[in-house]
């Protein structure tokens, strides 16, 4: 498990389009983006699979990211470190990453399962 504290690389703002998210995922060779507002509070996540599902529903790439993102991502609170590993390694979960947030849902760091 790898802890990523420099999260700006993975953050994507909620006012952007699906097309821009697709470009970012493609150009940065990263498998996910954390969707945040200006205060860096967690709003959702997006992967290439989310974008594929968005397209298959007949939606446009020029629509806002809010229509394609996972609005109920699995995350963990910073204060509950014991839950982090359990959530990542759960047999029911296929998580590759876990945003860790403060009480106000501001993203502090990301755990990545390697």
Tab-separated table of N, CA and C in Angstrom:
chain	number	residue	atom	x	y	z
A	1	UNK	N	0.853	-1.172	0.000
A	1	UNK	CA	0.000	0.000	0.000
A	1	UNK	C	0.900	1.237	0.000
A	2	UNK	N	0.579	2.184	-0.867
A	2	UNK	CA	1.359	3.406	-1.001
A	2	UNK	C	0.511	4.596	-0.572
A	3	UNK	N	1.105	5.485	0.213
A	3	UNK	CA	0.412	6.689	0.674
A	3	UNK	C	0.861	7.870	-0.182
A	4	UNK	N	-0.101	8.514	-0.837
A	4	UNK	CA	0.194	9.666	-1.688
A	4	UNK	C	-0.287	10.924	-0.978
A	5	UNK	N	0.660	11.776	-0.624
A	5	UNK	CA	0.304	13.011	0.076
A	5	UNK	C	0.259	14.210	-0.875
A	6	UNK	N	0.946	14.116	-2.001
A	6	UNK	CA	0.905	15.172	-3.018
A	6	UNK	C	-0.286	14.869	-3.923
A	7	UNK	N	-1.455	15.326	-3.507
A	7	UNK	CA	-2.693	14.901	-4.158
A	7	UNK	C	-3.111	15.753	-5.351
A	8	UNK	N	-2.479	16.909	-5.554
A	8	UNK	CA	-2.891	17.803	-6.641
A	8	UNK	C	-2.895	17.100	-7.994
A	9	UNK	N	-1.967	16.213	-8.208
A	9	UNK	CA	-1.836	15.460	-9.447
A	9	UNK	C	-3.099	14.631	-9.728
A	10	UNK	N	-3.767	14.180	-8.667
A	10	UNK	CA	-4.929	13.306	-8.790
A	10	UNK	C	-6.263	14.034	-8.652
A	11	UNK	N	-6.218	15.292	-8.239
A	11	UNK	CA	-7.457	16.049	-8.034
A	11	UNK	C	-7.950	16.648	-9.345
A	12	UNK	N	-9.271	16.644	-9.501
A	12	UNK	CA	-9.917	17.168	-10.699
A	12	UNK	C	-11.125	17.963	-10.231
A	13	UNK	N	-11.244	19.177	-10.706
A	13	UNK	CA	-12.293	20.052	-10.199
A	13	UNK	C	-13.658	19.767	-10.824
A	14	UNK	N	-14.665	19.937	-10.013
A	14	UNK	CA	-16.041	19.562	-10.366
A	14	UNK	C	-16.651	20.401	-11.486
A	15	UNK	N	-16.040	21.514	-11.845
A	15	UNK	CA	-16.599	22.360	-12.907
A	15	UNK	C	-16.044	22.004	-14.289
A	16	UNK	N	-15.261	20.941	-14.383
A	16	UNK	CA	-14.663	20.520	-15.647
A	16	UNK	C	-15.571	19.536	-16.386
A	17	UNK	N	-15.223	19.253	-17.644
A	17	UNK	CA	-16.024	18.353	-18.479
A	17	UNK	C	-15.497	16.920	-18.439
A	18	UNK	N	-16.329	16.021	-18.886
A	18	UNK	CA	-15.952	14.609	-18.991
A	18	UNK	C	-14.779	14.475	-19.967
A	19	UNK	N	-14.810	15.236	-21.048
A	19	UNK	CA	-13.730	15.177	-22.033
A	19	UNK	C	-12.387	15.536	-21.403
A	20	UNK	N	-12.359	16.574	-20.593
A	20	UNK	CA	-11.101	16.979	-19.945
A	20	UNK	C	-10.616	15.901	-18.973
A	21	UNK	N	-11.545	15.256	-18.300
A	21	UNK	CA	-11.169	14.159	-17.399
A	21	UNK	C	-10.572	13.009	-18.195
A	22	UNK	N	-11.187	12.710	-19.337
A	22	UNK	CA	-10.692	11.640	-20.193
A	22	UNK	C	-9.280	11.968	-20.686
A	23	UNK	N	-9.047	13.196	-21.076
A	23	UNK	CA	-7.715	13.620	-21.511
A	23	UNK	C	-6.703	13.474	-20.373
A	24	UNK	N	-7.091	13.889	-19.201
A	24	UNK	CA	-6.192	13.840	-18.049
A	24	UNK	C	-5.841	12.404	-17.679
A	25	UNK	N	-6.837	11.536	-17.691
A	25	UNK	CA	-6.580	10.130	-17.388
A	25	UNK	C	-5.663	9.515	-18.445
A	26	UNK	N	-5.850	9.882	-19.681
A	26	UNK	CA	-5.050	9.334	-20.767
A	26	UNK	C	-3.628	9.876	-20.763
A	27	UNK	N	-3.482	11.176	-20.587
A	27	UNK	CA	-2.168	11.810	-20.680
A	27	UNK	C	-1.285	11.601	-19.464
A	28	UNK	N	-1.878	11.387	-18.330
A	28	UNK	CA	-1.090	11.260	-17.101
A	28	UNK	C	-0.807	9.809	-16.714
A	29	UNK	N	-1.393	8.884	-17.460
A	29	UNK	CA	-1.220	7.461	-17.170
A	29	UNK	C	-1.570	7.150	-15.713
A	30	UNK	N	-2.678	7.729	-15.264
A	30	UNK	CA	-3.182	7.433	-13.926
A	30	UNK	C	-4.553	6.792	-14.065
A	31	UNK	N	-4.893	5.871	-13.174
A	31	UNK	CA	-6.142	5.117	-13.341
A	31	UNK	C	-7.385	5.765	-12.738
A	32	UNK	N	-7.232	6.876	-12.038
A	32	UNK	CA	-8.384	7.492	-11.379
A	32	UNK	C	-8.129	8.965	-11.128
A	33	UNK	N	-9.228	9.689	-10.907
A	33	UNK	CA	-9.162	11.081	-10.471
A	33	UNK	C	-10.102	11.247	-9.285
A	34	UNK	N	-9.733	12.116	-8.376
A	34	UNK	CA	-10.561	12.456	-7.228
A	34	UNK	C	-11.243	13.776	-7.571
A	35	UNK	N	-12.567	13.774	-7.605
A	35	UNK	CA	-13.312	14.986	-7.957
A	35	UNK	C	-13.511	15.814	-6.685
A	36	UNK	N	-13.076	17.072	-6.751
A	36	UNK	CA	-13.127	17.964	-5.592
A	36	UNK	C	-13.708	19.314	-5.977
A	37	UNK	N	-14.103	20.075	-4.939
A	37	UNK	CA	-14.499	21.466	-5.153
A	37	UNK	C	-13.270	22.345	-4.874
A	38	UNK	N	-13.454	23.652	-4.866
A	38	UNK	CA	-12.321	24.566	-4.665
A	38	UNK	C	-11.657	24.412	-3.301
A	39	UNK	N	-12.400	23.910	-2.314
A	39	UNK	CA	-11.843	23.696	-0.977
A	39	UNK	C	-11.178	22.318	-0.854
A	40	UNK	N	-11.102	21.600	-1.965
A	40	UNK	CA	-10.538	20.240	-2.050
A	40	UNK	C	-11.327	19.238	-1.217
A	41	UNK	N	-12.649	19.465	-1.135
A	41	UNK	CA	-13.531	18.519	-0.455
A	41	UNK	C	-13.968	17.454	-1.451
A	42	UNK	N	-13.971	16.224	-1.014
A	42	UNK	CA	-14.320	15.093	-1.854
A	42	UNK	C	-15.775	15.166	-2.314
A	43	UNK	N	-15.967	15.111	-3.633
A	43	UNK	CA	-17.312	15.076	-4.221
A	43	UNK	C	-17.577	13.748	-4.915
A	44	UNK	N	-16.511	13.117	-5.391
A	44	UNK	CA	-16.651	11.864	-6.103
A	44	UNK	C	-15.317	11.405	-6.660
A	45	UNK	N	-15.378	10.350	-7.455
A	45	UNK	CA	-14.193	9.825	-8.138
A	45	UNK	C	-14.585	9.483	-9.572
A	46	UNK	N	-13.597	9.340	-10.406
A	46	UNK	CA	-13.873	8.911	-11.782
A	46	UNK	C	-12.721	8.051	-12.289
A	47	UNK	N	-13.094	7.031	-13.037
A	47	UNK	CA	-12.134	6.145	-13.691
A	47	UNK	C	-12.513	6.059	-15.165
A	48	UNK	N	-11.672	5.402	-15.934
A	48	UNK	CA	-12.024	5.244	-17.350
A	48	UNK	C	-13.302	4.428	-17.509
A	49	UNK	N	-13.565	3.518	-16.596
A	49	UNK	CA	-14.808	2.736	-16.642
A	49	UNK	C	-16.039	3.611	-16.463
A	50	UNK	N	-15.959	4.593	-15.571
A	50	UNK	CA	-17.074	5.529	-15.375
A	50	UNK	C	-17.336	6.322	-16.664
A	51	UNK	N	-16.256	6.706	-17.333
A	51	UNK	CA	-16.395	7.466	-18.584
A	51	UNK	C	-17.001	6.584	-19.670
A	52	UNK	N	-16.570	5.328	-19.757
A	52	UNK	CA	-17.156	4.406	-20.746
A	52	UNK	C	-18.656	4.245	-20.511
A	53	UNK	N	-19.055	4.066	-19.260
A	53	UNK	CA	-20.483	3.922	-18.951
A	53	UNK	C	-21.247	5.187	-19.320
A	54	UNK	N	-20.651	6.343	-19.083
A	54	UNK	CA	-21.256	7.626	-19.441
A	54	UNK	C	-21.515	7.682	-20.954
A	55	UNK	N	-20.537	7.291	-21.739
A	55	UNK	CA	-20.653	7.308	-23.197
A	55	UNK	C	-21.701	6.299	-23.663
A	56	UNK	N	-21.680	5.100	-23.091
A	56	UNK	CA	-22.625	4.056	-23.497
A	56	UNK	C	-24.077	4.431	-23.219
A	57	UNK	N	-24.295	5.321	-22.266
A	57	UNK	CA	-25.650	5.815	-21.983
A	57	UNK	C	-26.086	6.872	-22.994
A	58	UNK	N	-25.195	7.212	-23.916
A	58	UNK	CA	-25.527	8.201	-24.936
A	58	UNK	C	-25.233	9.629	-24.515
A	59	UNK	N	-24.498	9.801	-23.451
A	59	UNK	CA	-24.168	11.142	-22.968
A	59	UNK	C	-22.981	11.728	-23.720
A	60	UNK	N	-22.854	13.029	-23.648
A	60	UNK	CA	-21.804	13.763	-24.348
A	60	UNK	C	-20.551	13.908	-23.492
A	61	UNK	N	-19.423	13.951	-24.171
A	61	UNK	CA	-18.152	14.195	-23.472
A	61	UNK	C	-18.030	15.652	-23.039
A	62	UNK	N	-18.877	16.518	-23.586
A	62	UNK	CA	-18.830	17.934	-23.227
A	62	UNK	C	-19.678	18.261	-22.001
A	63	UNK	N	-20.333	17.250	-21.443
A	63	UNK	CA	-21.125	17.475	-20.230
A	63	UNK	C	-20.197	17.569	-19.016
A	64	UNK	N	-20.737	18.120	-17.940
A	64	UNK	CA	-19.967	18.260	-16.713
A	64	UNK	C	-19.613	16.917	-16.096
A	65	UNK	N	-18.519	16.896	-15.412
A	65	UNK	CA	-18.011	15.668	-14.803
A	65	UNK	C	-18.998	15.086	-13.788
A	66	UNK	N	-19.832	15.921	-13.212
A	66	UNK	CA	-20.811	15.463	-12.228
A	66	UNK	C	-21.772	14.412	-12.747
A	67	UNK	N	-21.990	14.381	-14.044
A	67	UNK	CA	-22.894	13.390	-14.632
A	67	UNK	C	-22.239	12.023	-14.790
A	68	UNK	N	-20.923	11.981	-14.838
A	68	UNK	CA	-20.219	10.720	-15.084
A	68	UNK	C	-19.528	10.162	-13.843
A	69	UNK	N	-19.255	11.015	-12.880
A	69	UNK	CA	-18.467	10.568	-11.723
A	69	UNK	C	-19.262	9.648	-10.797
A	70	UNK	N	-18.519	8.905	-10.013
A	70	UNK	CA	-19.094	8.087	-8.949
A	70	UNK	C	-19.366	9.040	-7.782
A	71	UNK	N	-20.628	9.306	-7.507
A	71	UNK	CA	-21.010	10.272	-6.475
A	71	UNK	C	-21.007	9.682	-5.079
A	72	UNK	N	-20.822	8.377	-4.991
A	72	UNK	CA	-20.786	7.710	-3.686
A	72	UNK	C	-19.516	6.866	-3.573
A	73	UNK	N	-18.350	7.528	-3.644
A	73	UNK	CA	-17.107	6.760	-3.600
A	73	UNK	C	-16.843	6.207	-2.193
A	74	UNK	N	-16.119	5.137	-2.159
A	74	UNK	CA	-15.669	4.609	-0.873
A	74	UNK	C	-14.487	5.464	-0.436
A	75	UNK	N	-14.522	5.926	0.794
A	75	UNK	CA	-13.445	6.745	1.347
A	75	UNK	C	-13.314	6.410	2.820
A	76	UNK	N	-12.300	6.973	3.447
A	76	UNK	CA	-12.101	6.733	4.871
A	76	UNK	C	-11.755	8.053	5.540
A	77	UNK	N	-12.174	8.162	6.791
A	77	UNK	CA	-11.822	9.362	7.551
A	77	UNK	C	-10.422	9.225	8.124
A	78	UNK	N	-9.699	10.327	8.115
A	78	UNK	CA	-8.312	10.376	8.586
A	78	UNK	C	-8.161	9.820	10.002
A	79	UNK	N	-9.127	10.084	10.851
A	79	UNK	CA	-9.054	9.677	12.251
A	79	UNK	C	-9.179	8.166	12.447
A	80	UNK	N	-9.624	7.461	11.428
A	80	UNK	CA	-9.908	6.038	11.559
A	80	UNK	C	-8.922	5.201	10.745
A	81	UNK	N	-7.648	5.277	11.095
A	81	UNK	CA	-6.601	4.615	10.318
A	81	UNK	C	-6.775	3.100	10.228
A	82	UNK	N	-7.336	2.493	11.237
A	82	UNK	CA	-7.518	1.041	11.220
A	82	UNK	C	-8.438	0.599	10.088
A	83	UNK	N	-9.363	1.454	9.709
A	83	UNK	CA	-10.323	1.114	8.653
A	83	UNK	C	-9.718	1.196	7.258
A	84	UNK	N	-8.643	1.970	7.094
A	84	UNK	CA	-8.065	2.172	5.768
A	84	UNK	C	-7.678	0.848	5.103
A	85	UNK	N	-6.839	0.108	5.783
A	85	UNK	CA	-6.342	-1.141	5.211
A	85	UNK	C	-7.482	-2.136	5.008
A	86	UNK	N	-8.392	-2.178	5.972
A	86	UNK	CA	-9.526	-3.092	5.873
A	86	UNK	C	-10.366	-2.791	4.639
A	87	UNK	N	-10.613	-1.500	4.380
A	87	UNK	CA	-11.402	-1.117	3.211
A	87	UNK	C	-10.686	-1.461	1.912
A	88	UNK	N	-9.374	-1.247	1.887
A	88	UNK	CA	-8.617	-1.532	0.675
A	88	UNK	C	-8.492	-3.026	0.406
A	89	UNK	N	-8.358	-3.802	1.458
A	89	UNK	CA	-8.082	-5.228	1.293
A	89	UNK	C	-9.313	-6.114	1.416
A	90	UNK	N	-10.466	-5.506	1.632
A	90	UNK	CA	-11.702	-6.264	1.789
A	90	UNK	C	-11.945	-7.169	0.589
A	91	UNK	N	-12.350	-8.392	0.857
A	91	UNK	CA	-12.596	-9.332	-0.237
A	91	UNK	C	-13.800	-8.920	-1.076
A	92	UNK	N	-14.681	-8.105	-0.520
A	92	UNK	CA	-15.849	-7.643	-1.269
A	92	UNK	C	-15.519	-6.424	-2.121
A	93	UNK	N	-14.349	-5.888	-1.935
A	93	UNK	CA	-13.989	-4.648	-2.603
A	93	UNK	C	-12.964	-4.892	-3.704
A	94	UNK	N	-13.081	-4.144	-4.769
A	94	UNK	CA	-12.075	-4.194	-5.818
A	94	UNK	C	-11.359	-2.846	-5.894
A	95	UNK	N	-11.272	-2.186	-4.755
A	95	UNK	CA	-10.653	-0.867	-4.694
A	95	UNK	C	-9.189	-0.923	-5.063
A	96	UNK	N	-8.777	0.044	-5.840
A	96	UNK	CA	-7.364	0.217	-6.156
A	96	UNK	C	-6.812	1.450	-5.446
A	97	UNK	N	-7.744	2.295	-4.962
A	97	UNK	CA	-7.340	3.521	-4.288
A	97	UNK	C	-8.386	3.894	-3.250
A	98	UNK	N	-7.957	4.651	-2.260
A	98	UNK	CA	-8.850	5.061	-1.182
A	98	UNK	C	-8.541	6.491	-0.776
A	99	UNK	N	-9.446	7.435	-1.064
A	99	UNK	CA	-9.242	8.796	-0.574
A	99	UNK	C	-9.431	8.819	0.950
A	100	UNK	N	-8.546	9.515	1.630
A	100	UNK	CA	-8.647	9.679	3.079
A	100	UNK	C	-8.913	11.153	3.333
A	101	UNK	N	-9.989	11.415	4.091
A	101	UNK	CA	-10.474	12.787	4.253
A	101	UNK	C	-10.559	13.202	5.720
A	102	UNK	N	-10.656	14.526	5.927
A	102	UNK	CA	-10.859	15.078	7.264
A	102	UNK	C	-12.352	14.986	7.601
A	103	UNK	N	-12.711	15.459	8.768
A	103	UNK	CA	-14.123	15.474	9.187
A	103	UNK	C	-15.005	16.267	8.223
A	104	UNK	N	-14.426	17.294	7.582
A	104	UNK	CA	-15.191	18.114	6.633
A	104	UNK	C	-15.066	17.600	5.199
A	105	UNK	N	-14.526	16.390	5.052
A	105	UNK	CA	-14.346	15.695	3.766
A	105	UNK	C	-13.309	16.345	2.856
A	106	UNK	N	-12.387	17.108	3.438
A	106	UNK	CA	-11.267	17.638	2.658
A	106	UNK	C	-10.261	16.504	2.470
A	107	UNK	N	-9.859	16.284	1.216
A	107	UNK	CA	-8.951	15.176	0.917
A	107	UNK	C	-7.558	15.482	1.490
A	108	UNK	N	-7.071	14.570	2.335
A	108	UNK	CA	-5.755	14.723	2.963
A	108	UNK	C	-4.691	13.934	2.205
A	109	UNK	N	-5.009	12.698	1.885
A	109	UNK	CA	-4.080	11.869	1.119
A	109	UNK	C	-4.859	10.718	0.487
A	110	UNK	N	-4.163	9.972	-0.358
A	110	UNK	CA	-4.779	8.852	-1.071
A	110	UNK	C	-3.934	7.611	-0.815
A	111	UNK	N	-4.576	6.532	-0.470
A	111	UNK	CA	-3.888	5.245	-0.361
A	111	UNK	C	-4.113	4.493	-1.664
A	112	UNK	N	-3.041	3.951	-2.196
A	112	UNK	CA	-3.109	3.213	-3.457
A	112	UNK	C	-2.634	1.800	-3.204
A	113	UNK	N	-3.427	0.848	-3.611
A	113	UNK	CA	-3.078	-0.569	-3.466
A	113	UNK	C	-2.203	-0.947	-4.647
A	114	UNK	N	-1.013	-1.453	-4.346
A	114	UNK	CA	-0.079	-1.808	-5.428
A	114	UNK	C	0.030	-3.304	-5.564
